[in-house]
Coordinates of C-alpha atoms and ligand atoms in Angstrom, one line a residue:
M92 CA 24.4 17.4 11.2
T93 CA 24.3 14.1 9.3
N94 CA 24.7 10.7 10.6
K95 CA 28.4 9.7 10.2
N96 CA 27.6 6.0 10.2
Q97 CA 25.5 6.1 7.1
P98 CA 27.0 6.1 3.6
S99 CA 26.7 9.4 1.8
V100 CA 24.7 9.3 -1.3
A101 CA 24.5 11.4 -4.5
Y102 CA 21.1 10.9 -6.2
F103 CA 21.0 11.6 -9.9
C104 CA 17.8 12.4 -11.7
M105 CA 16.8 14.2 -14.8
E106 CA 13.8 15.9 -13.1
Y107 CA 12.7 17.0 -9.7
G108 CA 9.1 17.9 -8.7
L109 CA 9.6 20.0 -5.6
E110 CA 7.1 22.7 -6.0
T111 CA 4.4 23.3 -8.6
N112 CA 5.9 26.6 -9.8
F113 CA 9.5 25.3 -10.1
K114 CA 9.1 23.7 -13.5
M115 CA 11.9 21.1 -13.3
F116 CA 9.7 18.0 -13.7
A117 CA 7.5 16.2 -16.2
G118 CA 5.8 13.5 -14.2
G119 CA 6.0 10.6 -11.7
L120 CA 9.8 10.2 -11.9
G121 CA 10.3 13.8 -10.9
I122 CA 7.7 13.7 -8.2
L123 CA 9.4 10.7 -6.7
A124 CA 12.8 12.4 -6.8
G125 CA 11.3 15.6 -5.2
D126 CA 9.7 13.6 -2.4
F127 CA 12.9 11.6 -2.0
L128 CA 14.9 14.8 -1.4
K129 CA 12.3 16.1 1.0
G130 CA 12.3 12.9 2.9
A131 CA 16.1 12.9 3.0
K132 CA 16.0 16.3 4.6
D133 CA 13.3 15.4 7.1
G134 CA 15.2 12.2 8.1
N135 CA 18.5 14.0 8.2
Y136 CA 20.1 11.5 5.8
P137 CA 23.5 12.4 4.1
I138 CA 22.0 12.7 0.7
V139 CA 22.5 15.3 -2.1
G140 CA 20.6 15.5 -5.3
I141 CA 22.1 16.2 -8.8
G142 CA 19.9 17.5 -11.6
I143 CA 19.6 20.0 -14.4
K144 CA 18.4 23.5 -14.2
W145 CA 15.9 23.4 -17.1
K146 CA 15.4 26.8 -18.8
Q147 CA 11.9 25.9 -20.0
G148 CA 11.1 22.8 -18.1
Y149 CA 8.4 20.5 -19.5
T150 CA 5.6 21.7 -21.6
T151 CA 2.9 24.0 -20.3
Q152 CA 0.0 22.5 -22.1
V153 CA -3.1 24.6 -22.9
I154 CA -6.2 23.5 -24.8
S155 CA -7.2 25.3 -28.0
E156 CA -10.8 26.1 -29.0
D157 CA -11.2 22.8 -30.9
G158 CA -9.8 20.8 -28.0
T159 CA -6.2 20.3 -29.3
P160 CA -3.5 20.4 -26.7
I161 CA -0.9 23.2 -27.5
D162 CA 2.5 23.2 -26.0
T163 CA 4.0 26.4 -24.7
Y164 CA 7.4 26.9 -23.1
P165 CA 7.4 30.0 -20.9
I166 CA 10.9 30.9 -19.5
Y167 CA 11.0 31.2 -15.8
D168 CA 13.4 33.2 -13.7
Y169 CA 14.1 31.6 -10.4
D170 CA 15.5 34.0 -7.8
F171 CA 15.8 31.4 -5.1
L172 CA 18.7 29.5 -6.6
E173 CA 22.1 30.0 -5.0
D174 CA 25.1 30.4 -7.3
T175 CA 27.7 28.0 -5.9
G176 CA 30.5 29.7 -7.8
V177 CA 31.4 26.3 -9.2
M178 CA 31.7 25.7 -13.0
V179 CA 32.6 22.4 -14.6
K180 CA 33.4 21.5 -18.2
V181 CA 32.2 18.5 -20.2
D182 CA 33.4 17.9 -23.8
I183 CA 30.4 17.1 -25.9
R184 CA 30.8 16.3 -29.6
K185 CA 34.4 17.5 -29.0
R186 CA 33.2 21.0 -28.1
P187 CA 33.6 22.3 -24.5
V188 CA 30.4 22.8 -22.7
Y189 CA 30.6 24.7 -19.4
C190 CA 28.1 23.8 -16.7
K191 CA 27.3 26.3 -14.0
V192 CA 26.3 24.7 -10.7
W193 CA 23.3 26.1 -8.8
K194 CA 22.1 25.0 -5.4
C195 CA 18.5 24.7 -4.4
I196 CA 17.4 24.2 -0.8
Q197 CA 14.2 26.1 -1.0
F198 CA 11.5 23.5 -0.5
G199 CA 12.5 21.6 2.6
N200 CA 14.7 19.4 0.5
A201 CA 18.2 18.0 0.9
D202 CA 20.8 20.0 -1.0
L203 CA 20.0 19.8 -4.7
Y204 CA 22.7 20.8 -7.2
L205 CA 21.5 21.8 -10.7
L206 CA 23.7 22.1 -13.8
D207 CA 23.1 24.8 -16.3
T208 CA 24.6 25.3 -19.8
D209 CA 22.7 28.4 -20.6
L210 CA 25.8 30.6 -20.6
P211 CA 27.1 33.1 -23.1
E212 CA 30.4 31.2 -23.3
N213 CA 28.7 28.1 -24.6
E214 CA 28.1 27.4 -28.3
D215 CA 25.8 24.6 -27.1
S216 CA 23.9 26.6 -24.5
W217 CA 20.6 24.9 -25.6
I218 CA 21.4 21.6 -23.9
T219 CA 19.6 22.4 -20.7
G220 CA 16.8 24.1 -22.7
Q221 CA 13.9 21.7 -22.6
L222 CA 13.3 18.7 -20.3
Y223 CA 12.6 15.7 -22.6
G224 CA 12.6 18.0 -25.5
W225 CA 14.5 15.7 -27.9
F226 CA 15.4 12.0 -28.3
G227 CA 18.7 11.3 -30.1
E228 CA 22.0 13.2 -29.9
E229 CA 20.4 16.0 -28.0
R230 CA 19.2 13.6 -25.3
I231 CA 22.7 12.2 -25.0
A232 CA 24.1 15.7 -24.6
Q233 CA 21.6 16.3 -21.8
E234 CA 22.5 13.0 -20.1
M235 CA 26.2 13.8 -20.4
V236 CA 25.6 17.1 -18.5
L237 CA 23.7 15.3 -15.8
G238 CA 26.0 12.3 -15.5
V239 CA 29.5 13.4 -16.4
G240 CA 28.9 17.0 -15.3
G241 CA 27.2 15.8 -12.2
V242 CA 30.2 13.8 -11.0
R243 CA 32.6 16.6 -11.9
A244 CA 30.4 19.0 -9.9
L245 CA 30.6 16.8 -6.8
R246 CA 34.3 16.8 -7.1
A247 CA 34.5 20.5 -7.6
L248 CA 32.2 21.1 -4.6
G249 CA 34.5 18.9 -2.5
L250 CA 31.7 16.5 -1.5
D251 CA 32.7 13.0 -0.4
I252 CA 30.3 10.5 -1.9
D253 CA 30.1 6.8 -1.0
I254 CA 27.1 5.8 -3.2
Y255 CA 26.0 7.1 -6.6
H256 CA 22.3 6.4 -7.1
F257 CA 21.1 6.6 -10.6
N258 CA 17.3 7.1 -10.6
E259 CA 16.5 5.8 -14.1
G260 CA 19.0 5.2 -16.9
H261 CA 19.4 8.8 -17.8
A262 CA 22.3 9.2 -15.4
L263 CA 24.3 6.3 -16.6
F264 CA 27.1 8.3 -18.1
A265 CA 28.0 9.2 -14.5
G266 CA 29.1 5.6 -14.3
F267 CA 31.4 6.0 -17.3
E268 CA 32.9 9.0 -15.7
L269 CA 33.6 7.1 -12.5
M270 CA 35.2 4.4 -14.6
R271 CA 37.2 7.0 -16.5
E272 CA 38.6 8.4 -13.3
K273 CA 39.8 4.9 -12.3
M274 CA 41.2 4.0 -15.7
E275 CA 43.1 7.3 -15.7
A276 CA 44.6 6.3 -12.3
G277 CA 45.8 3.0 -13.8
S278 CA 43.0 0.5 -13.6
D279 CA 42.1 -1.6 -16.6
F280 CA 38.5 -1.8 -17.9
E281 CA 37.6 -4.9 -15.9
K282 CA 38.9 -3.5 -12.6
A283 CA 37.4 -0.1 -13.2
W284 CA 34.1 -1.8 -13.9
T285 CA 34.2 -3.9 -10.8
D286 CA 35.3 -1.1 -8.5
S287 CA 32.8 1.4 -9.9
R288 CA 30.0 -1.1 -9.5
K289 CA 30.6 -1.2 -5.7
E290 CA 29.6 2.4 -5.5
I291 CA 26.6 2.5 -7.8
V292 CA 23.0 1.6 -7.3
F293 CA 20.3 1.9 -9.9
T294 CA 16.5 2.3 -9.9
T295 CA 14.7 1.0 -12.9
H296 CA 11.3 2.3 -13.7
T297 CA 9.3 1.6 -16.8
P298 CA 8.2 -2.0 -17.3
V299 CA 7.4 -1.2 -21.0
V300 CA 10.4 -2.4 -23.1
Q301 CA 10.2 0.5 -25.7
G302 CA 10.2 2.9 -22.8
N303 CA 13.8 2.0 -22.0
E304 CA 16.0 4.3 -23.9
S305 CA 18.7 3.0 -26.2
H306 CA 21.3 4.5 -28.6
P307 CA 23.4 3.1 -31.4
I308 CA 27.0 2.7 -30.1
D309 CA 28.1 5.0 -33.0
R310 CA 26.1 7.8 -31.6
I311 CA 27.5 7.4 -28.1
M312 CA 31.1 7.4 -29.6
Y313 CA 30.3 10.4 -31.8
M314 CA 29.0 12.4 -28.9
G315 CA 32.0 11.5 -26.7
A316 CA 29.8 10.0 -24.1
N317 CA 31.9 6.9 -23.9
M318 CA 34.5 8.6 -21.7
G319 CA 37.3 6.7 -23.3
L320 CA 35.6 3.3 -23.3
K321 CA 36.0 1.3 -26.5
R322 CA 33.1 0.0 -28.6
S323 CA 33.6 -3.5 -27.4
E324 CA 33.6 -2.4 -23.8
L325 CA 30.4 -0.4 -24.4
R326 CA 28.8 -3.5 -25.9
K327 CA 29.7 -5.5 -22.8
L328 CA 27.9 -3.0 -20.6
G329 CA 24.8 -2.1 -22.6
G330 CA 24.7 -4.2 -25.7
N331 CA 24.3 -2.7 -29.2
P332 CA 22.2 -0.7 -29.6
F333 CA 23.3 0.4 -26.2
N334 CA 20.4 0.1 -23.7
M335 CA 20.6 2.6 -20.8
T336 CA 18.7 0.3 -18.5
V337 CA 20.8 -2.7 -19.3
G338 CA 23.9 -0.5 -18.7
G339 CA 22.5 0.6 -15.3
L340 CA 21.9 -3.1 -14.3
R341 CA 25.4 -4.0 -15.2
L342 CA 27.1 -1.0 -13.8
S343 CA 25.5 -1.2 -10.3
K344 CA 26.0 -3.4 -7.3
K345 CA 22.3 -3.7 -6.8
S346 CA 19.2 -2.2 -8.4
N347 CA 15.6 -1.9 -7.5
A348 CA 12.2 -1.9 -9.0
V349 CA 9.6 0.5 -7.5
A350 CA 6.9 -1.8 -6.3
Q351 CA 6.8 -5.5 -5.4
L352 CA 4.9 -6.6 -8.5
H353 CA 7.2 -4.4 -10.6
G354 CA 10.1 -6.4 -9.1
V355 CA 8.6 -9.6 -10.5
T356 CA 8.0 -7.9 -13.9
A357 CA 11.5 -6.3 -14.1
N358 CA 13.2 -9.6 -13.3
K359 CA 11.2 -11.4 -16.0
M360 CA 11.8 -8.6 -18.4
W361 CA 15.6 -8.6 -18.0
R362 CA 16.1 -12.3 -17.3
K363 CA 18.2 -12.8 -20.4
I364 CA 20.7 -10.1 -19.4
K365 CA 23.8 -11.8 -18.1
D366 CA 26.3 -10.2 -15.7
K367 CA 23.6 -8.0 -14.2
D368 CA 23.1 -7.3 -10.6
E369 CA 20.2 -8.4 -8.5
I370 CA 16.9 -6.5 -8.9
I371 CA 15.1 -6.1 -5.6
A372 CA 11.9 -4.3 -5.0
I373 CA 11.5 -1.2 -2.9
T374 CA 8.0 0.2 -3.2
N375 CA 7.8 4.0 -3.7
G376 CA 6.5 6.2 -1.0
V377 CA 5.1 9.8 -0.9
H378 CA 6.1 12.8 1.2
H379 CA 3.4 13.6 3.8
G380 CA 4.1 17.3 4.1
T381 CA 3.6 17.7 0.4
W382 CA 0.6 15.5 -0.3
V383 CA -1.3 14.6 2.8
D384 CA -3.8 16.7 4.6
S385 CA -2.8 16.4 8.2
G386 CA -6.4 17.3 9.1
M387 CA -7.5 14.0 7.7
I388 CA -4.9 12.1 9.6
D389 CA -6.0 13.8 12.9
A390 CA -9.7 13.3 12.1
C391 CA -9.1 9.6 11.3
E392 CA -8.6 8.9 15.0
K393 CA -11.7 10.7 16.2
N394 CA -15.0 9.0 16.6
D395 CA -17.2 11.9 15.6
N396 CA -18.2 13.2 12.2
S397 CA -15.0 15.1 11.7
L398 CA -13.4 12.8 9.1
W399 CA -16.3 13.3 6.7
E400 CA -16.5 17.0 7.4
R401 CA -12.8 17.4 6.7
H402 CA -13.2 15.4 3.5
M403 CA -16.0 17.6 2.3
H404 CA -13.8 20.6 3.0
N405 CA -11.2 19.1 0.7
K406 CA -13.9 18.3 -1.9
D407 CA -15.1 21.9 -1.8
G408 CA -11.5 22.9 -2.4
L409 CA -11.3 20.8 -5.5
I410 CA -14.7 22.0 -6.8
Q411 CA -13.5 25.5 -6.3
I412 CA -10.3 24.9 -8.4
V413 CA -12.4 23.2 -11.1
K414 CA -14.7 26.2 -11.2
E415 CA -11.8 28.7 -11.4
K416 CA -10.0 26.8 -14.2
T417 CA -13.0 25.7 -16.3
G418 CA -16.1 27.6 -15.2
I419 CA -17.8 24.2 -14.5
E420 CA -19.7 23.8 -11.2
L421 CA -19.7 20.3 -9.8
D422 CA -22.2 19.1 -7.2
R423 CA -20.6 18.5 -3.8
E424 CA -23.3 16.0 -2.9
K425 CA -22.6 13.7 -5.9
L426 CA -19.9 11.1 -6.1
L427 CA -16.8 12.6 -7.6
I428 CA -14.2 10.4 -9.3
G429 CA -10.8 11.7 -10.0
F430 CA -8.4 10.4 -12.7
S431 CA -5.0 11.9 -13.6
R432 CA -2.3 10.2 -15.6
R433 CA 0.1 11.0 -18.4
A434 CA -1.9 10.7 -21.6
V435 CA -0.5 7.5 -23.0
P436 CA -2.6 4.7 -24.5
Y437 CA -1.8 2.0 -21.9
K438 CA -3.2 4.1 -19.1
R439 CA -6.6 3.9 -20.9
S440 CA -7.8 7.3 -19.7
D441 CA -11.0 7.0 -21.6
L442 CA -11.8 3.3 -20.8
I443 CA -14.8 4.3 -18.7
F444 CA -16.5 5.9 -21.7
T445 CA -16.3 2.7 -23.9
D446 CA -19.9 1.7 -23.6
P447 CA -22.3 4.7 -23.8
A448 CA -25.3 2.5 -22.9
T449 CA -23.7 2.0 -19.5
I450 CA -22.0 5.3 -18.8
D451 CA -24.5 7.7 -20.3
P452 CA -27.2 7.2 -17.7
L453 CA -24.7 7.4 -14.9
L454 CA -23.3 10.7 -16.1
E455 CA -26.6 12.2 -17.3
S456 CA -28.2 11.6 -14.0
R457 CA -25.0 12.9 -12.3
R458 CA -24.8 9.7 -10.2
I459 CA -21.1 10.1 -10.9
Q460 CA -19.0 13.1 -11.9
L461 CA -15.5 12.6 -13.5
V462 CA -12.6 15.0 -13.2
F463 CA -9.6 14.2 -15.5
S464 CA -6.2 15.7 -15.9
G465 CA -2.9 14.7 -17.6
K466 CA -0.6 16.0 -20.3
G467 CA 0.4 14.3 -23.5
H468 CA 4.1 14.3 -24.4
P469 CA 4.7 17.2 -26.9
L470 CA 6.0 14.8 -29.5
D471 CA 3.4 12.1 -29.0
D472 CA 0.3 12.4 -31.3
N473 CA -1.4 9.4 -29.6
G474 CA -1.2 11.2 -26.3
K475 CA -2.6 14.4 -27.8
A476 CA -5.5 12.4 -29.3
I477 CA -6.3 11.1 -25.8
V478 CA -6.4 14.6 -24.4
R479 CA -8.6 15.7 -27.3
R480 CA -11.0 12.8 -26.6
L481 CA -11.3 13.8 -22.9
V482 CA -12.0 17.4 -23.8
E483 CA -14.7 16.0 -26.2
M484 CA -16.2 14.0 -23.3
Q485 CA -16.4 17.2 -21.3
R486 CA -18.5 18.7 -24.1
K487 CA -20.6 15.6 -24.5
Y488 CA -21.5 15.4 -20.8
P489 CA -21.7 19.1 -19.6
G490 CA -21.3 19.5 -15.9
A491 CA -20.6 15.8 -15.3
V492 CA -17.1 15.5 -16.9
V493 CA -14.3 17.9 -16.5
F494 CA -10.8 18.0 -18.1
L495 CA -8.3 20.1 -16.2
P496 CA -5.5 21.2 -18.6
N497 CA -1.9 21.4 -17.6
Y498 CA -1.7 18.8 -14.9
D499 CA 0.8 20.0 -12.3
M500 CA 1.5 19.5 -8.6
E501 CA -1.2 21.9 -7.5
I502 CA -3.9 20.1 -9.5
G503 CA -2.5 16.7 -8.4
A504 CA -2.7 17.7 -4.7
H505 CA -6.3 18.9 -5.1
L506 CA -7.4 15.9 -7.0
T507 CA -5.9 13.4 -4.6
R508 CA -7.5 15.0 -1.6
G509 CA -10.8 16.4 -3.0
S510 CA -12.0 13.4 -5.0
D511 CA -14.2 10.7 -3.4
V512 CA -12.7 8.0 -5.5
W513 CA -9.4 7.7 -7.3
L514 CA -9.7 5.7 -10.5
N515 CA -6.8 3.9 -12.1
N516 CA -7.1 1.4 -15.0
P517 CA -3.9 0.8 -16.9
R518 CA -3.2 -2.2 -19.0
R519 CA -1.1 -4.7 -17.0
P520 CA 1.6 -5.0 -16.1
K521 CA 2.6 -1.6 -17.2
E522 CA 2.3 0.6 -14.2
A523 CA 5.6 0.5 -12.3
S524 CA 4.3 1.9 -9.1
G525 CA 2.0 4.9 -9.3
T526 CA 2.2 7.3 -6.4
S527 CA -0.9 9.3 -7.0
G528 CA -3.0 6.4 -5.7
M529 CA -0.9 6.5 -2.5
K530 CA -1.6 10.2 -2.0
A531 CA -5.3 9.6 -2.5
A532 CA -5.4 6.6 -0.1
M533 CA -3.7 8.6 2.7
N534 CA -6.2 11.4 2.2
G535 CA -9.2 9.0 2.6
V536 CA -9.9 9.1 -1.1
L537 CA -10.8 5.5 -2.0
N538 CA -8.8 3.7 -4.7
L539 CA -10.7 2.0 -7.4
S540 CA -7.9 0.4 -9.3
I541 CA -6.6 -2.4 -11.5
L542 CA -4.3 -4.7 -9.5
D543 CA -1.1 -3.1 -10.9
G544 CA 1.7 -1.1 -9.5
W545 CA 1.6 -0.6 -5.8
W546 CA -2.2 -1.4 -5.4
P547 CA -1.9 -5.2 -4.9
E548 CA 0.2 -4.5 -1.8
A549 CA -2.5 -2.4 -0.2
C550 CA -5.8 -3.4 -1.6
D551 CA -8.3 -5.0 0.9
H552 CA -11.2 -5.2 -1.5
G553 CA -14.4 -3.6 -0.1
N554 CA -12.7 -2.5 3.1
N555 CA -10.2 0.1 2.1
G556 CA -10.9 0.6 -1.6
W557 CA -11.7 -1.7 -4.5
K558 CA -9.9 -3.8 -7.1
I559 CA -11.1 -3.8 -10.7
G560 CA -11.2 -7.4 -11.8
D561 CA -8.7 -9.9 -10.5
E562 CA -5.0 -11.0 -10.9
K563 CA -5.6 -12.8 -14.2
V564 CA -4.5 -10.9 -17.2
P565 CA -5.6 -12.1 -20.7
R566 CA -2.6 -12.0 -23.0
D567 CA -4.7 -10.6 -25.9
Q568 CA -4.9 -6.8 -25.5
D569 CA -8.5 -6.5 -26.7
K570 CA -9.6 -9.3 -24.4
Q571 CA -7.9 -7.5 -21.5
D572 CA -9.6 -4.3 -22.3
A573 CA -13.0 -6.0 -22.6
K574 CA -12.5 -7.9 -19.3
D575 CA -11.4 -4.9 -17.4
L576 CA -14.2 -2.7 -18.8
K577 CA -16.8 -5.2 -17.6
A578 CA -15.2 -5.5 -14.2
L579 CA -15.0 -1.7 -13.9
Y580 CA -18.7 -1.2 -14.6
R581 CA -19.6 -4.0 -12.4
V582 CA -17.8 -2.8 -9.3
L583 CA -18.9 0.8 -10.0
K584 CA -22.6 -0.2 -10.1
K585 CA -22.6 -2.9 -7.5
D586 CA -20.2 -1.5 -4.9
V587 CA -19.0 2.0 -5.3
I588 CA -22.2 3.9 -6.2
P589 CA -24.5 2.1 -3.8
T590 CA -22.1 2.4 -0.9
Y591 CA -21.6 6.1 -1.5
Y592 CA -25.3 7.0 -1.7
K593 CA -26.8 4.3 0.6
N594 CA -24.2 3.4 3.2
R595 CA -22.3 6.5 4.2
E596 CA -21.2 4.9 7.5
K597 CA -19.5 2.1 5.7
W598 CA -17.9 4.6 3.3
I599 CA -16.4 6.5 6.1
G600 CA -15.2 3.3 7.7
M601 CA -13.5 2.5 4.4
M602 CA -11.9 5.9 4.4
R603 CA -10.5 5.3 7.9
N604 CA -9.1 1.9 6.8
S605 CA -7.6 3.5 3.7
I606 CA -5.7 6.1 5.8
R607 CA -4.6 3.7 8.5
N608 CA -3.4 1.0 6.0
T609 CA -1.3 3.3 3.9
K610 CA -0.1 6.4 5.8
D611 CA 3.1 4.8 7.1
E612 CA 3.5 1.9 4.8
F613 CA 3.6 4.1 1.7
S614 CA 5.4 7.1 3.1
V615 CA 8.8 8.3 1.8
D616 CA 10.2 7.7 5.3
R617 CA 9.6 3.9 5.0
M618 CA 11.0 4.1 1.4
L619 CA 14.2 5.9 2.5
K620 CA 14.8 3.4 5.3
E621 CA 14.6 0.6 2.8
Y622 CA 16.9 2.3 0.4
Y623 CA 19.5 2.5 3.2
D624 CA 18.9 -1.0 4.6
L625 CA 18.6 -2.9 1.3
L626 CA 20.6 -0.9 -1.3
Y627 CA 23.1 1.6 0.1
S628 CA 24.4 -0.3 3.1
A629 CA 23.9 -3.8 1.7
Ligands
LIG709 C1 1.8 12.2 -7.9 C2 2.0 12.8 -9.2 C3 2.4 12.1 -10.3 C4 2.7 10.6 -10.2 O1 1.6 9.9 -10.2 P1 1.4 8.5 -10.9 O2 0.4 7.8 -10.0 O3 2.7 7.8 -11.0 O4 0.7 8.8 -12.2 C5 2.6 12.8 -11.5 N1 2.4 14.1 -11.7 C6 1.9 14.8 -10.6 C7 1.6 16.2 -10.9 C8 1.7 14.2 -9.4 O5 1.2 15.0 -8.4

């Protein structure tokens, strides 16, 4: 079945976005992991995934009467998971925790093994309860199940693994387990480190320093996550407090950032870290079968009106979903701008509303319509305030602004094929990659974006989308916001709106360029090939 010449890979990730109703994901990291496993299956690569079977998954976020996001945690029963019959044990805080191993192959994905502690024999059955539900000891417990339990599951399943790929620092304790195995067989710390490194690769994500998880070494020791390593040895790997990303960089033979610009940022960010591996850049890609309307790809090569007609079909689909979910009826003839991001301040979801004198006439005349989506983290009041503000805007501009609650894969797919324009305006350089813009681009939805994440690699301004502003980033945050706002309004009024209403032919030409320039370059197939060429085999 698989290609014998390629190294076999175990891919570790906290979350997997495989299907909208399989609530094992929170956001972009999970979507990437889900697409990765589907691409692995399509390309017949010898890859398996390791993850956690979350009892409640991530929040299902509903909006109350007064616009406040409310978190709910329905419990789902998944009847498509196969029981492998394998059970492994991890000692957490000196108590045995049994992890049942499930297998998921349901969604056209490579084999995914999911660990589950929700068993009657466990005192600590809560560990796999909520994805990103907690931060401190609880998070370490979850990461021990993923990392340590994951390696033990691979052993118990009898799978032969050449490369352990940690997607984000969450899986780092798998590296400690690999070292423990070697030290138990007689290696000293240095040798176990060197040898484990040869079989580990690491993908780093967030370019925001505070977004990189760290723990006091005392906490790691108390939880038993050190796997026999001494404090001084832990300090050598991840510093004190122990930084999971730094540990990942020091415990892998090579690591990667998730876009070219992110590669530059990540190398700058971690330049003071000695003994780390090389950080290369492999830009993310998306899975066509999940995100791209093949009708658009086909129509792109035809010289008739079919590209526009197919797009309007997709736009009608989005308008329908909006109506079902909110009762609001959008106008199919008017420019529709989509925006969907996690609700965190640096993504600046509400930037476009900053100056009422500019935006009011555009919205009141329906020259533009805005559809938003995105969840705030359950424990983040700032994020919830952003959601509240977007709901407020929906009330302020009835019929012209929509907020779709509970962003999920279904909403994501509709937004990235049914919008006319995909707006993205984070502060820089904070967007690691961003895959929703890729989905949009391949569906002929024109990107209107800050030059962050993947967009500098694809942007051909005025030909396949637009940049907001330029490469220069004022260091002062308020200045950056003011500069970007001005640039956003300018390109919107000078380019986007006139082209849409007055030069449909040019618009359709841009859609064609957008699809042609991105469909292969930003596919998960290209990404997997690079993972093999530049990380696994290198
Ligand atoms: C594509 C997608 C993401 C990731 O998009 P970003 O551009 O990284 O924000 C997150 N959530 C859902 C539901 C998606 O479909």
